[in-house]
XYZ file of N, CA and C in Angstrom:
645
model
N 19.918 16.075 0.843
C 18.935 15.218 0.209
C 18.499 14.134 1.179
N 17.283 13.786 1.278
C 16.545 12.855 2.210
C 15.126 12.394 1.233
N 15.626 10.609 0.984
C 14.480 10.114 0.549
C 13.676 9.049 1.306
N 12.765 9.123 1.557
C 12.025 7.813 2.102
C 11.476 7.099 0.839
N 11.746 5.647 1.067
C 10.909 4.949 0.116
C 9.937 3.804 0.888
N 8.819 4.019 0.506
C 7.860 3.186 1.499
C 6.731 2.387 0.586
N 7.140 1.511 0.869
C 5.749 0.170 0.248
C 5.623 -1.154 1.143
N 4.308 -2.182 0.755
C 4.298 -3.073 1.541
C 5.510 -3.933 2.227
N 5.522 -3.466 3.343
C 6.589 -4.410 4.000
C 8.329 -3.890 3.414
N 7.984 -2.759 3.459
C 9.307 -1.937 2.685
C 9.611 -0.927 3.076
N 10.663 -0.529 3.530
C 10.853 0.932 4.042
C 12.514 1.482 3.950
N 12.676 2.355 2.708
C 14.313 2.435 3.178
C 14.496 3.837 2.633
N 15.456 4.159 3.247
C 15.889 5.968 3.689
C 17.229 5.948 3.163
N 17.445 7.362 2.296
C 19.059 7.250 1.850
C 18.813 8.875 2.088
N 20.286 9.220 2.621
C 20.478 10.724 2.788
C 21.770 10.986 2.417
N 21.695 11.845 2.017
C 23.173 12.571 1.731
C 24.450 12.976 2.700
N 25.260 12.787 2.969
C 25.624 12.757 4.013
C 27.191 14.098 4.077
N 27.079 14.470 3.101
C 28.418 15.514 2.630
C 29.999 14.340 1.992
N 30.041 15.150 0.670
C 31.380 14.702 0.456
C 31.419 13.685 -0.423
N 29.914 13.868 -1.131
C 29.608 13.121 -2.064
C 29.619 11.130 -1.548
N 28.765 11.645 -0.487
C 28.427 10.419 0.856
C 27.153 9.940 0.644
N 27.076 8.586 0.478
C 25.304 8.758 1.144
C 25.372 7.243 2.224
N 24.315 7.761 3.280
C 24.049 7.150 4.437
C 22.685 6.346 3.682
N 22.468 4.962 3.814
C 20.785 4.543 3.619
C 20.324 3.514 4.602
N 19.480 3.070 4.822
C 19.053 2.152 6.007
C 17.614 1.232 5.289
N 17.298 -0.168 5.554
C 16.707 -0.943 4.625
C 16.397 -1.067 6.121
N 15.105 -1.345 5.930
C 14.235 -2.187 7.394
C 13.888 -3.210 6.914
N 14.250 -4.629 7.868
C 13.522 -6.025 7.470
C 12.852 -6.174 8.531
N 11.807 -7.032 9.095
C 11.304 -7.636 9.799
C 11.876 -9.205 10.056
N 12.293 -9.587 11.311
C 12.933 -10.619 11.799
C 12.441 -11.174 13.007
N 12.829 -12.380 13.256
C 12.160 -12.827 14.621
C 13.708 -12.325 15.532
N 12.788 -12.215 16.802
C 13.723 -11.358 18.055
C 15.089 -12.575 18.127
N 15.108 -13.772 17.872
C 16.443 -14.646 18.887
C 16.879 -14.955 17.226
N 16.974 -14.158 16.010
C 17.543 -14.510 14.817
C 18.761 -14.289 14.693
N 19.614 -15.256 14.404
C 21.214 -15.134 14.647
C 21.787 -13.739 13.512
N 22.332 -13.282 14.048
C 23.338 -11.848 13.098
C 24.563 -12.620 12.801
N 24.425 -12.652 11.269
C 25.872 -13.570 11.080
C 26.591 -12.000 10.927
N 27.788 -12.647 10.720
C 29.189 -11.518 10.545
C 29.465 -10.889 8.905
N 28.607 -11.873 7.925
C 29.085 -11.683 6.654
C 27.767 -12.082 5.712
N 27.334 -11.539 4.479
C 26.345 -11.565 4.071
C 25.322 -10.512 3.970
N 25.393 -9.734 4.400
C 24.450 -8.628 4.876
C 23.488 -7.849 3.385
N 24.781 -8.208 2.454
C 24.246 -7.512 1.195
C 23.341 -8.512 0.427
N 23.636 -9.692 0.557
C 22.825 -10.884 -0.170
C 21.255 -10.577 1.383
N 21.415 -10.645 2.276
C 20.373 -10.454 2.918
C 19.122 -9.100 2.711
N 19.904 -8.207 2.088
C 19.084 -6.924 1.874
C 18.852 -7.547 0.611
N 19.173 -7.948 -0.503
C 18.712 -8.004 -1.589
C 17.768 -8.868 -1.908
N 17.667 -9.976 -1.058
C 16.766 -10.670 -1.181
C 15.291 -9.956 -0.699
N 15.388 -8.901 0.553
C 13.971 -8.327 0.952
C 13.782 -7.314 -0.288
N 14.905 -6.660 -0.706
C 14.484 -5.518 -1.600
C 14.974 -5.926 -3.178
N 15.796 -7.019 -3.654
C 16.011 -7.143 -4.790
C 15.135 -7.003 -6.343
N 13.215 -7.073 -5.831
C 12.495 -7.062 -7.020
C 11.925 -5.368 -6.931
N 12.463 -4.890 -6.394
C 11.756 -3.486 -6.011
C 11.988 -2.441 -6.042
N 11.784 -1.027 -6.098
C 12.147 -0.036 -6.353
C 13.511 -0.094 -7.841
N 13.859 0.398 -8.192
C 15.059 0.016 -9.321
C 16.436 0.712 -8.406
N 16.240 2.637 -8.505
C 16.431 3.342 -7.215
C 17.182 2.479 -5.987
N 16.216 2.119 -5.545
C 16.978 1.177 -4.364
C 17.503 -0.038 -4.421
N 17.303 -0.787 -5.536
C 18.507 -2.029 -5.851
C 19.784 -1.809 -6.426
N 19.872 -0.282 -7.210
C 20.942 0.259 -7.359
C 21.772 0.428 -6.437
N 20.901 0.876 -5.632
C 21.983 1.866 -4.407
C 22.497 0.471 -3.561
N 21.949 -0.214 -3.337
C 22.451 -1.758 -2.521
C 23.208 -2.231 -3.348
N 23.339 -2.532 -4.389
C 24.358 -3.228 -5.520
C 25.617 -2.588 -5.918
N 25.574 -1.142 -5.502
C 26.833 -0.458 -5.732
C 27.714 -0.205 -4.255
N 26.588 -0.483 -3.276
C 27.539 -0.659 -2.209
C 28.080 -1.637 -1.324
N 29.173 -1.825 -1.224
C 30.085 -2.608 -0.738
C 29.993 -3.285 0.350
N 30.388 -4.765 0.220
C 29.626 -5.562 1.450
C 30.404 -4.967 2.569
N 31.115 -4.753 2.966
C 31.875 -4.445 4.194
C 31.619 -3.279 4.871
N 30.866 -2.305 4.256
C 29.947 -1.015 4.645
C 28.697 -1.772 5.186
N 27.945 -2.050 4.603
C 26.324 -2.589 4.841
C 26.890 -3.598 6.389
N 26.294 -2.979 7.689
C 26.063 -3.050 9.241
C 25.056 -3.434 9.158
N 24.486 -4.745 9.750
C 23.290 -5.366 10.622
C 22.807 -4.924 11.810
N 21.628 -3.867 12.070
C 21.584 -3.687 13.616
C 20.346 -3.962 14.112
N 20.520 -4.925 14.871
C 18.724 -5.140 15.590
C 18.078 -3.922 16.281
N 17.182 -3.882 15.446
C 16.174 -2.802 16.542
C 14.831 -3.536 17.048
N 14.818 -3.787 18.488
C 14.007 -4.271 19.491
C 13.033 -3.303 20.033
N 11.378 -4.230 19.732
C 10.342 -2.842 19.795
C 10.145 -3.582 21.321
N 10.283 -2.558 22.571
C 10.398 -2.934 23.725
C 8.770 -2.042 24.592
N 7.875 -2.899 25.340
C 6.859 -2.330 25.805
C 7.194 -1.201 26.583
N 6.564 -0.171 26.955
C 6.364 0.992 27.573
C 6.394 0.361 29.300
N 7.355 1.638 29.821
C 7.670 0.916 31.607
C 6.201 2.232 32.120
N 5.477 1.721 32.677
C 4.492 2.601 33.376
C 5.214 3.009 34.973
N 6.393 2.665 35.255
C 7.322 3.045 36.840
C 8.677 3.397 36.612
N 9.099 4.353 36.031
C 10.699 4.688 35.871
C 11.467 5.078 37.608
N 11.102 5.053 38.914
C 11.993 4.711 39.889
C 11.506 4.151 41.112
N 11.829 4.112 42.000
C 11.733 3.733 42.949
C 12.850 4.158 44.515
N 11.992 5.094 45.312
C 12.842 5.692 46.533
C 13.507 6.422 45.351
N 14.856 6.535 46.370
C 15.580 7.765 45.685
C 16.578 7.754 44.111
N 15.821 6.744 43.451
C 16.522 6.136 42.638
C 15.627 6.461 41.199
N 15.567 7.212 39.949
C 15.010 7.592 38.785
C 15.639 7.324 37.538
N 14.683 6.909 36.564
C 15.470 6.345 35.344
C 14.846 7.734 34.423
N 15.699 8.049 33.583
C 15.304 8.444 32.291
C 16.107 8.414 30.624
N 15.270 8.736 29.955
C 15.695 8.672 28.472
C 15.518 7.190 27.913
N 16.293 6.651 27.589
C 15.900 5.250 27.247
C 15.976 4.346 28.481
N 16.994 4.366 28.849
C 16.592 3.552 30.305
C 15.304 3.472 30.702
N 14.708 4.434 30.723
C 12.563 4.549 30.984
C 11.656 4.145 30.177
N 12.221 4.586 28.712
C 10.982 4.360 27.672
C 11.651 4.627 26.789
N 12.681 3.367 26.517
C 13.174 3.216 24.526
C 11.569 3.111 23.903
N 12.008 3.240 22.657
C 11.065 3.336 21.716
C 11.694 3.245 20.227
N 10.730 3.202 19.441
C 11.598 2.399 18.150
C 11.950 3.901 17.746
N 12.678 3.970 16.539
C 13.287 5.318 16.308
C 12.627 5.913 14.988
N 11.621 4.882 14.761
C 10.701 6.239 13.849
C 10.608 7.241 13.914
N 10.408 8.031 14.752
C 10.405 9.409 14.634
C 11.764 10.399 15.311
N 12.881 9.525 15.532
C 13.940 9.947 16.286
C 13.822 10.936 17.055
N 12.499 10.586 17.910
C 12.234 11.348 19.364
C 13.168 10.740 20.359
N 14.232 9.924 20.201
C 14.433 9.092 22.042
C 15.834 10.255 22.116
N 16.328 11.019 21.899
C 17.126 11.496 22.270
C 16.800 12.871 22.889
N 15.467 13.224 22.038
C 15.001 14.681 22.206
C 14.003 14.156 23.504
N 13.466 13.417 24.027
C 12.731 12.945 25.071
C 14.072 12.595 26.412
N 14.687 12.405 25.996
C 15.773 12.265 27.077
C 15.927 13.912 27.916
N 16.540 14.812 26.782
C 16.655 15.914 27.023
C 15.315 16.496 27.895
N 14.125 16.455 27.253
C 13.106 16.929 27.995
C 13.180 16.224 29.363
N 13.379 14.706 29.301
C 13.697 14.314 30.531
C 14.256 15.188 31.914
N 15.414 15.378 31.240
C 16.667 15.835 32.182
C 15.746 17.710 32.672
N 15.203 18.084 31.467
C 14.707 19.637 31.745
C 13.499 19.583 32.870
N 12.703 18.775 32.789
C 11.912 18.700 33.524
C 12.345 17.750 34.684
N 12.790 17.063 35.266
C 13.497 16.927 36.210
C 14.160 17.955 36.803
N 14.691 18.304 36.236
C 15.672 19.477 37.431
C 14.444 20.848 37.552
N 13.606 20.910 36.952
C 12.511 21.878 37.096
C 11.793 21.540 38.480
N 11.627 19.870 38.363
C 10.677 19.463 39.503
C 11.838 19.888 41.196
N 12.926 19.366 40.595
C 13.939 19.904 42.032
C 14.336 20.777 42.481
N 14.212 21.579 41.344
C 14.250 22.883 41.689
C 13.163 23.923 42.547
N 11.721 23.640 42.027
C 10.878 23.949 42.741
C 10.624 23.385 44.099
N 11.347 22.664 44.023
C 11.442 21.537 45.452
C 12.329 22.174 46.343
N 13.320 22.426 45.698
C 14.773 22.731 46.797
C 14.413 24.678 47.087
N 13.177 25.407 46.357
C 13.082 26.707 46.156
C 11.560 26.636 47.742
N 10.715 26.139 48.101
C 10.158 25.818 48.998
C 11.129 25.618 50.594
N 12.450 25.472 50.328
C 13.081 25.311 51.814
C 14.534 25.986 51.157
N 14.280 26.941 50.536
C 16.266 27.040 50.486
C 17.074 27.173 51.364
N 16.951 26.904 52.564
C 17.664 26.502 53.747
C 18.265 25.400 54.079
N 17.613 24.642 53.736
C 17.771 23.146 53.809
C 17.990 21.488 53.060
N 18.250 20.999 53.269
C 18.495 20.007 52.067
C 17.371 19.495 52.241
N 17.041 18.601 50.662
C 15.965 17.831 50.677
C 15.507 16.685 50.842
N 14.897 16.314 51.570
C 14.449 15.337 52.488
C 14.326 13.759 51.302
N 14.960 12.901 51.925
C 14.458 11.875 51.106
C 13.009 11.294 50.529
N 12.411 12.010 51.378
C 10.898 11.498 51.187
C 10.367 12.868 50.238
N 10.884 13.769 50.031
C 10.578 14.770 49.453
C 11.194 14.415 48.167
N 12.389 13.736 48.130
C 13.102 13.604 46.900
C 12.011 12.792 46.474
N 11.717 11.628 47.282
C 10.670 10.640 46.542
C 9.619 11.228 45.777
N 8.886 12.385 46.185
C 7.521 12.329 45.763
C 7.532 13.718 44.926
N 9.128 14.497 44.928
C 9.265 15.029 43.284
C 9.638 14.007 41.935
N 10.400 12.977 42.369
C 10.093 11.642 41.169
C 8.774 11.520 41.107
N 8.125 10.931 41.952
C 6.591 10.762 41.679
C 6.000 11.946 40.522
N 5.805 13.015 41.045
C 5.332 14.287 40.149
C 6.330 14.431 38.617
N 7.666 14.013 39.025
C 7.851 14.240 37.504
C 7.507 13.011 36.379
N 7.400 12.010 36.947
C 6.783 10.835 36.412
C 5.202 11.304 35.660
N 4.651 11.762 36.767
C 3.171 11.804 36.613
C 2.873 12.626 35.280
N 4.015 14.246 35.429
C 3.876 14.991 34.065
C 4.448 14.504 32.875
N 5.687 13.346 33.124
C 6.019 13.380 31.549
C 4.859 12.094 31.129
N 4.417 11.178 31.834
C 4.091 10.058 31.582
C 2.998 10.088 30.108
N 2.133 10.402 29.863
C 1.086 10.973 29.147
C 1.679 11.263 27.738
N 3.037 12.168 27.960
C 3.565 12.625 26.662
C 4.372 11.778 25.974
N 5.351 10.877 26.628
C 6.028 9.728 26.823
C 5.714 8.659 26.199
N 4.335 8.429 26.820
C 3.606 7.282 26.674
C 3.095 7.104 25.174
N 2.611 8.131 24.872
C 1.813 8.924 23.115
C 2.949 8.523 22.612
N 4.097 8.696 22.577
C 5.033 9.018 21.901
C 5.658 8.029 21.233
N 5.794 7.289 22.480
C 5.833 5.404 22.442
C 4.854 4.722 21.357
N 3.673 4.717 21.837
C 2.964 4.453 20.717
C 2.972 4.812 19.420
N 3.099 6.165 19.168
C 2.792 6.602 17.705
C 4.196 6.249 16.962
N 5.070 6.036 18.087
C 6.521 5.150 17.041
C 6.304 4.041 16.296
N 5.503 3.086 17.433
C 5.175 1.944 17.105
C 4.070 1.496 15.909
N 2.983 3.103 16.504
C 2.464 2.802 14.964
C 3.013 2.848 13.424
N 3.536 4.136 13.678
C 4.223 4.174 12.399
C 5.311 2.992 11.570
N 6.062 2.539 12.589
C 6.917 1.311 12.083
C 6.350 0.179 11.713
N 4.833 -0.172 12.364
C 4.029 -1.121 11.860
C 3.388 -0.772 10.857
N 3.416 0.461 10.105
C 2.460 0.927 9.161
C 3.170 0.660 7.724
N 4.331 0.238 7.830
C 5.150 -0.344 6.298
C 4.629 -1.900 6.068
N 3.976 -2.809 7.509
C 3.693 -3.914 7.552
C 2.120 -4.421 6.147
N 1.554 -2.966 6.557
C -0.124 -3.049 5.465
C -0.036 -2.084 4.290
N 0.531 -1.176 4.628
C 0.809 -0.271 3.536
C 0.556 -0.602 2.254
N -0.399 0.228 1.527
C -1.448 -0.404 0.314
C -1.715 0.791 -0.210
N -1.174 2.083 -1.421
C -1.896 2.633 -1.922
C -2.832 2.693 -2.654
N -2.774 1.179 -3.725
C -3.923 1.002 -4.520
C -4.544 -0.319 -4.332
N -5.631 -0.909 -5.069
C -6.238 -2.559 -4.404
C -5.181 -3.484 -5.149
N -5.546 -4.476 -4.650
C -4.426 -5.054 -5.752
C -5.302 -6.171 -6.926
N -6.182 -5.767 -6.899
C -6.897 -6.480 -7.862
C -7.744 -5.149 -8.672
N -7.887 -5.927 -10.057
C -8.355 -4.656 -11.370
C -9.757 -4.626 -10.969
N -10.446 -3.456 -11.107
C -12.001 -3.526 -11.095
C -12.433 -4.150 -12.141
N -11.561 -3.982 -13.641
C -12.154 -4.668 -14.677
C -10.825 -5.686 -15.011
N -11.478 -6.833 -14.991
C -10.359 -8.464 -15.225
C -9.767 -8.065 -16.637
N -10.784 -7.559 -17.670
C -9.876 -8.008 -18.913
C -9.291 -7.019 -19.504
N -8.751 -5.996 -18.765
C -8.237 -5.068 -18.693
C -6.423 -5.112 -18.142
N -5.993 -4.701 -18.715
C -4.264 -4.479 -18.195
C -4.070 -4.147 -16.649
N -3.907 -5.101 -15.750
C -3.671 -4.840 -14.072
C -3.098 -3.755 -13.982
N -1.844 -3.361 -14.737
C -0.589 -2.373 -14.243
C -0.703 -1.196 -14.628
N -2.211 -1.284 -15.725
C -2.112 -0.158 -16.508
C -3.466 0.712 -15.905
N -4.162 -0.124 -14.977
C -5.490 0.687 -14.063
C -5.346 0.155 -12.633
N -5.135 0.948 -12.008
C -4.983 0.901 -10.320
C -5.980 1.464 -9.721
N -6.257 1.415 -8.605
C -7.679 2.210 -7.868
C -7.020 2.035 -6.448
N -6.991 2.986 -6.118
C -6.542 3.974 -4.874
C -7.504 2.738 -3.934
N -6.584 2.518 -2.972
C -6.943 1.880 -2.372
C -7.907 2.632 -0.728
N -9.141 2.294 -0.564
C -10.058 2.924 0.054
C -9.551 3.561 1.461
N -8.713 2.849 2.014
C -8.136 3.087 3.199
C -7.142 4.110 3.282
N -6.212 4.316 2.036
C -5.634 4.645 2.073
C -5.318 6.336 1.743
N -6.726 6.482 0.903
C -7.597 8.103 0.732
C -7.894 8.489 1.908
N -8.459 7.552 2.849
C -8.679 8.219 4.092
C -8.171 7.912 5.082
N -6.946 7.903 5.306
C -5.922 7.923 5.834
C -4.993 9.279 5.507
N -4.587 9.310 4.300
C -4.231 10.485 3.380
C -5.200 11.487 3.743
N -6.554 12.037 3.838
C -7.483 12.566 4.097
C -7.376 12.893 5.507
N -7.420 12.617 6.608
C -7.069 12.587 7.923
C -5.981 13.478 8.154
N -4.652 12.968 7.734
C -3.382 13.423 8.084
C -3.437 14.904 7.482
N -3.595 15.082 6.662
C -3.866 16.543 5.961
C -4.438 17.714 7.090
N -5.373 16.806 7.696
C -5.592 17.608 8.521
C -4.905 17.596 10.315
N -4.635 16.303 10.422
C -3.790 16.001 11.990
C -2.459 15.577 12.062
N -2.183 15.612 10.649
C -0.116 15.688 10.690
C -0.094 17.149 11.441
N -0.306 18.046 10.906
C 0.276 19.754 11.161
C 0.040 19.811 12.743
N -0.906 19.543 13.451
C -0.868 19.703 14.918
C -0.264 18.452 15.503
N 0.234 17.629 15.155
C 0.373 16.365 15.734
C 2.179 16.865 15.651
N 2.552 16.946 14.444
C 3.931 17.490 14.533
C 4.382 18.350 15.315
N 3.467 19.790 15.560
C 3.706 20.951 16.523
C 3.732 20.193 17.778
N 3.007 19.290 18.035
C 3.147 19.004 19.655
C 4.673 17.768 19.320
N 4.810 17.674 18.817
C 5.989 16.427 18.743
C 7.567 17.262 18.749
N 7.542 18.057 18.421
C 8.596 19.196 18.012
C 8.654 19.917 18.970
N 7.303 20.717 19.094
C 7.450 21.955 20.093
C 7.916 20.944 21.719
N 7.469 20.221 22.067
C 7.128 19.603 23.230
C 6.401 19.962 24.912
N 6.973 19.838 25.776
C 5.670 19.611 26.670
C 6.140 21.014 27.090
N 4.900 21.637 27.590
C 4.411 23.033 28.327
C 4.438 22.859 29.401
């Protein structure tokens, strides 16, 4: 079982975890130098999520302060130079990224595959010989150059998505008609049809390239 629950400025995930387990995760928004106390954690989630979902104030209220972990996640800019001479970074060391889409582990891996692809074709041009430092240099260069593009997308569309709990609006929040019951007539909020409208059609290829990965 895997639920997302998503509304303005709200985002929290509970999964099943075996053994009659469940794993869940509450996202707040915080400033970067905000102290992590040691104790409290459950009065801190309840205050972002206490009027909301029912579902999810349950599941926080039945679990135990000493379970509920504080972990900063730091949205860190994109490095456009992962080495220098004979020296190459990859996986997060190159390009953390927030974990919306829990690509940074599967981008590591591609890392490491395409790297040894680039040295390989390198060391297959002289198999006689070892490879020249300046040769080592400018297969970093080339493997830089191919992942960079895919990397880079990837980075971003994390970032979008984690900012997208920030506006997140399915309906307006005001009635078309005042003397009418607010809760009882909603209207789809304009942006949000076509947004919904869009993805229908560029989730399905956008996923294949996110999954399948680079050619």
């Amino acid at each position: 079982m895997y639920k997302a629950f998503i509304g303005r400025n709200h985002y929290f995930v509970a999964l099943d975890i075996g053994k009659k387990r469940m794993q869940w995760y509450a996202f707040s928004k915080e400033a970067n130098d905000s102290h992590i106390p040691s104790t409290g954690n459950k009065n801190k989630v309840l205050e972002a999520y206490g009027d909301w979902c029912d579902e999810v104030v349950r599941t926080i209220v039945n679990t135990e302060e000493h379970m509920i972990i504080r972990r900063p996640i730091h949205d860190i800019d994109m490095l456009h130079t992962w080495g220098k001479g004979r020296v190459i970074l990859l996986g997060d060391a190159a390009h953390a990224m927030l974990p919306s889409l829990g690509q940074g582990g599967s981008l590591a891996i591609e890392d490491c595959y395409w790297l040894v692809t680039e040295l390989r074709n390198q060391a297959e041009k002289n198999p006689f010989s070892l490879v020249s430092l300046e040769d080592l240099t400018m297969v970093f260069r080339r493997f830089e150059k191919k992942r960079m593009f895919r990397v880079s997308t990837m980075h971003s569309i994390c970032r979008i998505t984690s900012a997208l709990t920030s506006f997140y609006s399915t309906h307006l929040n005001i009635s078309p008609l005042p003397f009418f019951n607010h809760s009882a007539i909603k209207v789809k909020h304009p942006s949000f049809i076509l947004s919904s409208t869009l993805l229908k059609f560029v989730l399905p290829k956008l996923m294949d390239w996110v999954v399948v990965g680079q050619e």
